XYZ file of C-alpha atoms in Angstrom:
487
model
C 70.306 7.060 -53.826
C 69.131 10.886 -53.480
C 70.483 11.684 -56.789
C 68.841 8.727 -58.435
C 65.419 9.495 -57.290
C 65.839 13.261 -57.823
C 66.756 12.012 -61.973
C 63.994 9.148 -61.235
C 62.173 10.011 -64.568
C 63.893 12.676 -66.583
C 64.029 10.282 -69.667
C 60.984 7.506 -68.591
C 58.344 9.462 -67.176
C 58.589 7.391 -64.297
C 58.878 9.506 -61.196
C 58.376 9.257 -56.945
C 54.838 10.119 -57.618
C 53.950 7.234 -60.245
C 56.439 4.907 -57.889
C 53.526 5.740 -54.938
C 50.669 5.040 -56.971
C 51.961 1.778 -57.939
C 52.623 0.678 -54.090
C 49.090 1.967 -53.095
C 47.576 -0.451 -55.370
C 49.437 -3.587 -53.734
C 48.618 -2.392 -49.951
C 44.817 -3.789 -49.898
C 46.034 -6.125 -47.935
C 47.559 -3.712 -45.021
C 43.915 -2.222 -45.178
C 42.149 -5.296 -45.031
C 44.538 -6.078 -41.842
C 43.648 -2.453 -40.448
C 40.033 -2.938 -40.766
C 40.392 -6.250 -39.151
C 42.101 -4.852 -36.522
C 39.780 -1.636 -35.632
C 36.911 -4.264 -35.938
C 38.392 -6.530 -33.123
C 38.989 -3.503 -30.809
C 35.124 -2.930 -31.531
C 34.535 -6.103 -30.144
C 36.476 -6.479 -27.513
C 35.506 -2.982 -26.077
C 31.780 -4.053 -26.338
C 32.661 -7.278 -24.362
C 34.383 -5.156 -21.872
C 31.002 -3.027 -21.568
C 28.819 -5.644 -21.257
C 31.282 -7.255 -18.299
C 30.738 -3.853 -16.427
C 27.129 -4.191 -17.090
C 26.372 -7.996 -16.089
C 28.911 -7.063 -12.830
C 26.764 -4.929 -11.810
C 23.637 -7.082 -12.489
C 25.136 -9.429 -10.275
C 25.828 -7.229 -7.572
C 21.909 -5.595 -7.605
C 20.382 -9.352 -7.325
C 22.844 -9.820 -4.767
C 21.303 -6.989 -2.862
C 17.990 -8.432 -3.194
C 19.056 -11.593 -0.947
C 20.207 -9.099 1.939
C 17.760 -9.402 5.182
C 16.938 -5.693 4.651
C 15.520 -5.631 1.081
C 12.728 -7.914 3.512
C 12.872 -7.365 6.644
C 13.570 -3.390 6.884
C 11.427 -1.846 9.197
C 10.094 1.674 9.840
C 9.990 3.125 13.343
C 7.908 5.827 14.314
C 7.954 7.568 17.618
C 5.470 9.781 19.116
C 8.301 12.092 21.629
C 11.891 10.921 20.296
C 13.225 13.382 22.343
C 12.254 11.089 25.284
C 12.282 7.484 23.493
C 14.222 6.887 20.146
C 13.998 3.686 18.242
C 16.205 1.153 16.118
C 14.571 -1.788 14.790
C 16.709 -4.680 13.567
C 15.626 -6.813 10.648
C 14.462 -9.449 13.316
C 12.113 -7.376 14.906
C 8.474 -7.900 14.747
C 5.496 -5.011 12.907
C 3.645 -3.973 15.866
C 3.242 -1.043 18.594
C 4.413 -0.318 21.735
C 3.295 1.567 24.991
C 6.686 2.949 26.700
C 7.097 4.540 30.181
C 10.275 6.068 31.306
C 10.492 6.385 34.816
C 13.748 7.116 35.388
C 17.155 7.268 33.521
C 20.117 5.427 34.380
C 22.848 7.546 35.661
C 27.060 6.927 36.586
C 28.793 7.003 40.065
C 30.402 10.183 40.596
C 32.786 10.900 43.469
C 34.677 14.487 43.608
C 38.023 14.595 45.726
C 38.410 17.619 47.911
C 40.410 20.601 47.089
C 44.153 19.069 46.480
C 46.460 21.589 48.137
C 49.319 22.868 45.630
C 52.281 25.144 47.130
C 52.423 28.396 46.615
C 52.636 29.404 42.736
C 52.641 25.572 41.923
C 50.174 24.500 38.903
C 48.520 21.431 38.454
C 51.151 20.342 35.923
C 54.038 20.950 38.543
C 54.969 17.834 40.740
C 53.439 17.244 43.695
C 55.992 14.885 45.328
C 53.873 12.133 45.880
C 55.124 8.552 46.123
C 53.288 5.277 45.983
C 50.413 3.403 44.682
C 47.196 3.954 44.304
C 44.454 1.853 44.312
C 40.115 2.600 42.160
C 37.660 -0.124 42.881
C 34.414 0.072 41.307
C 32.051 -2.210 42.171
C 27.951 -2.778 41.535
C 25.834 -2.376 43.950
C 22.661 -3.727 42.277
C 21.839 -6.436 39.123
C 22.848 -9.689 39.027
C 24.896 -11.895 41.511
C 27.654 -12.218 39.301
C 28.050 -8.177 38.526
C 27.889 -8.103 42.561
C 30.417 -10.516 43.140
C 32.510 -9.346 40.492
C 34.556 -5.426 40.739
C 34.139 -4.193 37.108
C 36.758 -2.159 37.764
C 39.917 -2.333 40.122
C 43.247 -0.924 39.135
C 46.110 0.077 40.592
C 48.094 2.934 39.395
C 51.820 3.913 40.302
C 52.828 7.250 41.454
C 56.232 9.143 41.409
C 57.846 12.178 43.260
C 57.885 13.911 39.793
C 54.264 13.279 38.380
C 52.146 16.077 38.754
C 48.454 16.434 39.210
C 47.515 16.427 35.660
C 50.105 13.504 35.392
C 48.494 11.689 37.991
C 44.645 12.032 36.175
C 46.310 10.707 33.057
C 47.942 7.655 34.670
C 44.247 6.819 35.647
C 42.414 7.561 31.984
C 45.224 5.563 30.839
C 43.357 2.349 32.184
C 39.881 3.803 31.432
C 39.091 1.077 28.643
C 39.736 -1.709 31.013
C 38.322 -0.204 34.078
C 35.209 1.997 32.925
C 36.781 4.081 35.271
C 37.047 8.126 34.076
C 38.904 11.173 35.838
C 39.502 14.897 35.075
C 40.335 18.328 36.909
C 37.973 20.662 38.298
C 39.435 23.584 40.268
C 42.235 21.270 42.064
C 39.321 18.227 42.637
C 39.437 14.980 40.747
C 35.892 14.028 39.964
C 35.817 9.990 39.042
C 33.280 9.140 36.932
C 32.045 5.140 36.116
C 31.115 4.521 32.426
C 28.826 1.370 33.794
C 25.130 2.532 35.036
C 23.855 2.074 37.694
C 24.167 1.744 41.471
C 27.623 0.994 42.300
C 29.884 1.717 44.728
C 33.621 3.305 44.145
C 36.357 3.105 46.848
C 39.822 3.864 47.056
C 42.755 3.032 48.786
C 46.777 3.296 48.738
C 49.946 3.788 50.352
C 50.825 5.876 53.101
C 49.227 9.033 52.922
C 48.054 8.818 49.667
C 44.175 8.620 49.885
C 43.836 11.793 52.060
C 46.746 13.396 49.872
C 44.270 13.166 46.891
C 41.381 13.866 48.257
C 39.479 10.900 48.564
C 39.554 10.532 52.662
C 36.014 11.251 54.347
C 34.198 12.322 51.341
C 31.431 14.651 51.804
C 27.771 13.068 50.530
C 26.776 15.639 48.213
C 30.625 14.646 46.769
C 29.562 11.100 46.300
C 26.691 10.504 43.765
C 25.296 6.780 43.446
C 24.467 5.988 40.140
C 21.267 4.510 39.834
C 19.427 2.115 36.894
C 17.233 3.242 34.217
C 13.375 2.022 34.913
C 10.981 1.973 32.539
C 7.523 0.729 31.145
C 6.919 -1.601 28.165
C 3.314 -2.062 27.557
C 2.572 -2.429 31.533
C 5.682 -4.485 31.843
C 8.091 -2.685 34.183
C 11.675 -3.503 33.288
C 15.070 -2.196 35.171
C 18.728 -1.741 33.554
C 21.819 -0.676 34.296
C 21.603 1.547 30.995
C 20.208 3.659 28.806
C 20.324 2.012 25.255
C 18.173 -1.525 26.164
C 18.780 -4.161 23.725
C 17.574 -7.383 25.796
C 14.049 -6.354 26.181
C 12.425 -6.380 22.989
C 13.825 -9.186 20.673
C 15.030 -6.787 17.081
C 14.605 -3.680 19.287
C 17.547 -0.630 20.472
C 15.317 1.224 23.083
C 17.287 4.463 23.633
C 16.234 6.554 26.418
C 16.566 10.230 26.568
C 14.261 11.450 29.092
C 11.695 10.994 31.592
C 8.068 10.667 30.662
C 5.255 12.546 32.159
C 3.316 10.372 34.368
C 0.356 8.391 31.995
C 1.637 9.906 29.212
C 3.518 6.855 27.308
C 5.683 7.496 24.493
C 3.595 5.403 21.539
C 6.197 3.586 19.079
C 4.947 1.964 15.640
C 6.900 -0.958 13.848
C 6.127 -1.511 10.261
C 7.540 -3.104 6.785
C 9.547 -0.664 5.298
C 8.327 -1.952 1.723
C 9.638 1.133 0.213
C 13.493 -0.181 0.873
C 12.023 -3.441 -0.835
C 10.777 -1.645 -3.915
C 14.246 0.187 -4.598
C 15.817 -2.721 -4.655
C 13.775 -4.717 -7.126
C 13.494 -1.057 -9.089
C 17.521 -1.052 -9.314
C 17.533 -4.735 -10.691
C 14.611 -4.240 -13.341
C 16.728 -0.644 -14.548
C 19.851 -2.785 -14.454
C 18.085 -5.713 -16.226
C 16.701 -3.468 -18.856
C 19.949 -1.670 -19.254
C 22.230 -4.970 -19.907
C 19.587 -6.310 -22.476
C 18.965 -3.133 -24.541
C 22.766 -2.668 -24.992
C 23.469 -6.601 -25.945
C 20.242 -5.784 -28.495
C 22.401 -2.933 -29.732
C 25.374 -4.848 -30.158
C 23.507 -7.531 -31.962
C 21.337 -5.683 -34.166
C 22.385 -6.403 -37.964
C 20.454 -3.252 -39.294
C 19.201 -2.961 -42.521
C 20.980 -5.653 -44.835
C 19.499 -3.987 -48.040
C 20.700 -0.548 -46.980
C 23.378 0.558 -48.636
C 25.352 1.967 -45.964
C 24.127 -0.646 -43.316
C 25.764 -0.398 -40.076
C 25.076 -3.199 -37.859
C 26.049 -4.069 -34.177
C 30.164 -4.420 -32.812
C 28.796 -8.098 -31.754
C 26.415 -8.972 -34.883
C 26.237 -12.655 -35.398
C 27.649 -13.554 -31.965
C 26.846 -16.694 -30.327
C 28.093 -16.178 -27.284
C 26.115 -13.005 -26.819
C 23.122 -14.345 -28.548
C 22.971 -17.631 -26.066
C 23.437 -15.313 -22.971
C 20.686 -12.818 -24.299
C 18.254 -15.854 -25.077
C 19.015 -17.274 -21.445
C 18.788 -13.820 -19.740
C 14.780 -13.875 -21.045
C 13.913 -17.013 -20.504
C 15.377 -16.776 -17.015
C 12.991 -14.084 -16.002
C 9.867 -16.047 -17.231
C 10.608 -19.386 -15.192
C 8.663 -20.241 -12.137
C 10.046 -21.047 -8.555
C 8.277 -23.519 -6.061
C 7.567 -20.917 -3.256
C 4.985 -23.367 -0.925
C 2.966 -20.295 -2.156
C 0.966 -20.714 -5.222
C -0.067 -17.036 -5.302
C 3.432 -16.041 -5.504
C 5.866 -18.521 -7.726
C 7.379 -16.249 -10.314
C 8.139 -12.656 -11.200
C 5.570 -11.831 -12.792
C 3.016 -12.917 -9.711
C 4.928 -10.004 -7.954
C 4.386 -7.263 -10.130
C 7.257 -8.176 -12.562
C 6.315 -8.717 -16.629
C 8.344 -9.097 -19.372
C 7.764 -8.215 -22.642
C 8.021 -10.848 -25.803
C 11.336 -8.199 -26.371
C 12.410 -9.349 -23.531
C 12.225 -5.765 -21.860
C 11.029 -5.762 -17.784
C 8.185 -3.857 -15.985
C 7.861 -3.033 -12.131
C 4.295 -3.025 -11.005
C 5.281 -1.579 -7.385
C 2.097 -1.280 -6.090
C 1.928 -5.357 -6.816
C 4.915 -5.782 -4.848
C 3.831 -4.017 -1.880
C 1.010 -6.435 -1.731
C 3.225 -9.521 -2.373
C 6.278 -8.406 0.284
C 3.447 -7.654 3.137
C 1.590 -10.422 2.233
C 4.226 -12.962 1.997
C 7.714 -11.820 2.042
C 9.488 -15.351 2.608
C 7.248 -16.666 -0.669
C 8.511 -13.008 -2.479
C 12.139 -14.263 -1.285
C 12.137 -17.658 -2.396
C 10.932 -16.979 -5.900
C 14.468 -15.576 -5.853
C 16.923 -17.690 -3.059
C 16.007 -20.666 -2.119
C 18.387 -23.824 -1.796
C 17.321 -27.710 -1.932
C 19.429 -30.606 -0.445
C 19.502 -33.706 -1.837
C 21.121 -37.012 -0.039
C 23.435 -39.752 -2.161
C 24.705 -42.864 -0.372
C 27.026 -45.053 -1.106
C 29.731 -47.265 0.282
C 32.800 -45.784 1.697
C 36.113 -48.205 0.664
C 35.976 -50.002 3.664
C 32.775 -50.906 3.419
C 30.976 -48.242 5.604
C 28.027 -46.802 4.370
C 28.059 -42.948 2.929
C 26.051 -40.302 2.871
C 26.874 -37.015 0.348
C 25.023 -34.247 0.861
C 24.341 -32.082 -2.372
C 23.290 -28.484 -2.411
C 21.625 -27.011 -5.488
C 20.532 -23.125 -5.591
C 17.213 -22.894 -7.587
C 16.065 -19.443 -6.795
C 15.396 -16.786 -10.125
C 18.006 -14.733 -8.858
C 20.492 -17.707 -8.160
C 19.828 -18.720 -11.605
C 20.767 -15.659 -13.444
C 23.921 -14.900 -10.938
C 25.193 -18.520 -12.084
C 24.637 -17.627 -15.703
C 25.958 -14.210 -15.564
C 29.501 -15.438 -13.129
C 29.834 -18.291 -16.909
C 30.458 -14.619 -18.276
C 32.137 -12.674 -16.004
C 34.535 -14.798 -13.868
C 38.289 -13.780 -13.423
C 39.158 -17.005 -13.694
C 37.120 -19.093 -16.352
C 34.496 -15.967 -17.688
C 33.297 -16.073 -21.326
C 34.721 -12.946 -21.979
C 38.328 -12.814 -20.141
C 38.486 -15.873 -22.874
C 37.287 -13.616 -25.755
C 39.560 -10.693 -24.372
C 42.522 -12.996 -24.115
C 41.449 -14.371 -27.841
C 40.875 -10.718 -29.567
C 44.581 -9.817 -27.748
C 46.129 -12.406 -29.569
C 44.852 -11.783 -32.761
C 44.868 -7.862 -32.431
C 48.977 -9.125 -31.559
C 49.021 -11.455 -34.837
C 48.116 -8.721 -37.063
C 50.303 -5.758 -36.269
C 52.911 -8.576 -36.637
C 51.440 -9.114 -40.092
C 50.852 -5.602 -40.762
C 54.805 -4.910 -39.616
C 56.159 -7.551 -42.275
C 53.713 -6.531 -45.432
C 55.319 -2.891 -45.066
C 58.812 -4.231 -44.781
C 57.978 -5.923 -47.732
C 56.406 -2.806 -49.546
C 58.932 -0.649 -48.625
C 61.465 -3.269 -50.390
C 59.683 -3.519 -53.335
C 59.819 0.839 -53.289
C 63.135 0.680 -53.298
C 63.260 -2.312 -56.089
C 61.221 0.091 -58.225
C 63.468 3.080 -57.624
C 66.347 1.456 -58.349
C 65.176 -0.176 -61.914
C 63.243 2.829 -63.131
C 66.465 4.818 -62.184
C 68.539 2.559 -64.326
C 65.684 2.926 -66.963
C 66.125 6.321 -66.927
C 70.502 6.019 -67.199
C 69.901 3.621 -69.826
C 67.501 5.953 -71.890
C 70.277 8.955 -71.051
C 73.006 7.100 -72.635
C 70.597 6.510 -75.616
C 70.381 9.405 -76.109
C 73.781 10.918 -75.555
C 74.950 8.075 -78.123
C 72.102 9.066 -80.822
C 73.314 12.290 -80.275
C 76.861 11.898 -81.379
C 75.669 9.460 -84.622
C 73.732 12.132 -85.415
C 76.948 14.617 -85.215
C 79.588 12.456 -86.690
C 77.089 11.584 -90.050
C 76.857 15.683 -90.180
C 80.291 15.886 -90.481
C 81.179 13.152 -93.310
C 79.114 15.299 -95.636
C-alpha cells in the first residue's frame, strides 16, 4: 500500500493531498457532533455551578433558623478580671449588680515527709504492702451530697511500687473520684476537684496510713475547702463552685476574684443584632450571587448581532422556572401575628423588578429588637392541620399534617427540587447530558471508521487509475514505435 500511495497520482493528478480535501468535505457531520458535544459540557458545567451555588443558598437560610442569628446576646462587664460572663441564647437583655464575697476553693491535705532509705529516690520501691483506702466526702450543700462520699476508692499497693508509682495508682482513679495527688519534696498533697467544704480521710492496712503520711496531720496540712458566696442584685447566693450556671436562667457566672466591699461588678445583657445582620447580609450576597449567574446563563444576547454569544443555559426551562420562582418567593408575605412585620421587605429587605435584593440593616435592627419572633416567622414557621377518619376496624383516626410555610422554608423546598442527591433537577440533567455526551463519541467513533474506509477506498481506485493510465501509456508508447519502424 506504501508504494501505491507514494505513485498515487503520477499519471491522474490525483494525490494524498486532493484524497484529504475530498474527506474534509464529508466530515461536517463529525463537527456538527463535536460542537454538540463541547455545547453539552457547557451545560452541564453551568448546572454543576449553579448546584454549588443553590447548596450554599440553602445552607445560609439554614443559618438564619439557628437560635443565635436571634437570640445572640452581648455581655459587657465592668471588672472581668473579677466577674466574666457567658450568656446563652435563653438568657434575658437586662443588667446585673454582682458581689463576690468569696471564691470557692478545694480540700487540700499534705502527707508528712515520707522517709526513703538512704540514696533511695522516689521512683525506687518502698516495700509497702496493702491497700489503701481516699474518702472524700462534703461537708456542706445538700442532704444528698452529705449523705453521699463523692469520692471513695481503694487502691492496691505492692512491695515493688515506688512512691511515684504509688501517686499514679491514685490519679489513675482521678476521673471517678475527683480525687488528685502529686509529689512535693517526699509529701503527697491530695487535692479534691469538687468545691467546697468537705472533708478527706484515709485509711488502710497495717501500717499503711502512718507509712504515707497521712497519720495525725498537722492543721496548717489540712485545708477545708470552702464555697464560693456571692451577690446577685442583693440576692446572696452560695455554691460549691466557681462557674454558676443555676442562678441566672441563660447565664455562666464565672468568678475570678473577690470584689471590693460596695463596689459591685455591673454586667449588661443586650441583643447582639449585629450577629443577626451578618446573617441576613450572607443570604441577600448569596441570593444575589445565584440569580445574577442563572441571568448570565440565560441571557440570549443580541440576536441581530452577528457574532451573538448567548448564555450556556439560553432557552432553559428548567432554569427559567427556578429563576421565576426564586423572585416571586422573595416578594410573598408570611402571617407573622404581626402586621408590621409579614414579609421581607417590612424588614429592610426589597427586591428589585430584576429580581436583584437590598439589605436595609438599619431596618432590621429595628425589626429584630422590636420583634424578633415576628422577624423569625416571616421565615420558619410550621402549621398543623388535623384529618380524621376511620381506622379499619372502625375506630376513629386522627392524622396529624405538618406543613412549613415560612419564606425561608419555601425557597429551601424549591431549591432541595434542584439539588437533591437523590431526585434533584440537575443530578437528572447531569445523568441526561452523560448519556448523550456517551452517545456521541460513540457516533463520532463510527463516522471516522467510516471515513477512514472510504480513504482507503479512494486510495486504492485512484491508485488503479493511475496503473491503468501507466499502462496506457506504456502501450501508446510501443504503437507509436512499432508504426516508426514499418516505414
Amino acid at each position: 500500500m506504501a508504494n501505491n500511495i507514494n505513485f498515487l497520482g503520477s499519471y491522474s493528478g490525483i494525490d494524498s493531498a486532493t484524497i484529504d480535501s475530498m474527506i474534509q468535505a464529508e466530515s461536517g457531520k463529525v463537527v456538527q457532533y463535536t460542537n454538540k458535544q463541547t455545547s453539552i459540557t457547557a451545560e452541564k458545567n453551568a448546572w454543576k455551578d449553579i448546584n454549588t451555588r443553590l447548596d450554599s443558598l440553602f445552607t445560609k437560610l439554614g443559618t438564619l433558623g439557628e437560635d443565635k442569628t436571634f437570640q445572640s446576646k452581648l455581655v459587657t462587664s465592668s471588672d472581668a478580671t473579677k466577674v466574666a460572663i457567658t450568656a446563652g441564647t435563653d438568657s434575658i437583655a437586662s443588667n446585673y449588680s454582682i458581689e463576690v464575697n468569696r471564691l470557692a476553693t478545694s480540700t487540700q491535705v499534705t502527707s508528712g515527709k515520707i522517709s526513703l532509705a538512704d540514696g533511695k529516690t522516689i521512683k525506687e520501691s518502698l516495700g509497702l504492702i496493702g491497700k489503701f483506702t481516699v474518702t472524700s466526702q462534703a461537708i456542706s450543700g445538700t442532704p444528698e451530697e452529705k449523705e453521699t462520699p463523692a469520692g471513695n476508692f481503694e487502691i492496691d499497693i505492692t512491695a515493688k511500687d515506688s512512691l511515684k508509682d504509688i501517686v499514679g495508682k491514685i490519679n489513675e482513679k482521678s476521673k471517678e473520684s475527683g480525687i488528685q495527688a502529686k509529689i512535693v519534696d517526699n509529701r503527697i498533697i491530695m487535692t479534691d476537684s469538687n468545691m467546697g467544704e468537705r472533708n478527706m480521710s484515709f485509711s488502710g492496712t497495717g501500717t499503711l496510713v502512718k507509712d504515707l503520711g497521712f497519720e495525725a496531720i498537722p492543721e496548717q496540712n489540712y485545708k477545708v475547702g470552702q464555697s464560693a458566696e456571692l451577690t446577685i442584685d442583693g440576692i446572696a447566693i452560695t455554691r460549691n463552685t466557681n462557674n454558676v450556671t443555676d442562678a441566672v436562667e441563660g447565664l455562666t457566672i464565672e468568678l475570678k476574684g473577690v470584689t471590693e466591699a460596695s463596689k459591685p461588678v455591673m454586667i449588661e445583657i443586650k441583643e447582639d443584632t449585629d450577629t443577626s445582620v451578618k446573617a441576613f447580609e450572607s443570604f441577600v450576597e448569596q441570593y444575589n450571587s445565584t440569580l445574577t449567574f442563572i441571568s448570565d446563563q440565560l441571557d440570549v444576547g443580541n440576536p441581530s448581532a452577528k457574532n451573538n454569544k448567548t448564555g450556556a443555559l439560553a432557552g432553559d426551562s428548567s432554569l427559567i422556572r427556578l429563576q421565576s420562582s426564586l423572585r416571586s418567593l422573595m416578594t410573598q408575605s408570611a402571617n407573622t401575628g404581626n402586621m408590621s412585620y409579614n414579609n421581607l421587605e417590612s424588614i429592610g429587605i426589597s427586591v428589585d423588578r430584576y429580581g436583584k435584593a437590598t439589605l436595609d440593616k438599619e431596618k432590621l435592627k429595628v425589626g429584630i429588637a422590636d420583634d424578633p419572633a415576628a422577624v423569625k416567622k416571616i421565615l420558619f414557621q410550621t402549621t398543623s392541620t388535623e384529618t380524621t377518619g376511620v381506622g379499619e376496624n372502625g375506630e376513629s383516626t386522627t392524622v396529624i399534617t405538618e406543613k412549613k410555610i415560612g419564606l425561608a422554608q419555601k425557597i429551601q423546598e424549591l431549591v432541595n427540587t434542584y439539588i437533591s442527591d437523590k431526585t434533584g433537577i440537575i443530578k437528572t440533567k447531569s445523568a441526561t447530558y452523560d448519556k448523550l455526551s456517551e452517545d456521541l463519541t460513540k457516533s463520532i467513533t463510527k463516522f471516522n471508521e467510516r471515513l477512514e474506509k472510504k480513504r482507503a477506498n479512494y486510495v486504492t481506485m485512484f491508485s488503479r487509475l493511475d496503473t491503468a493510465m501507466m499502462q496506457a501509456e506504456s502501450q501508446m508508447a510501443y504503437l507509436q514505435s512499432q508504426f516508426s519502424t514499418e516505414k
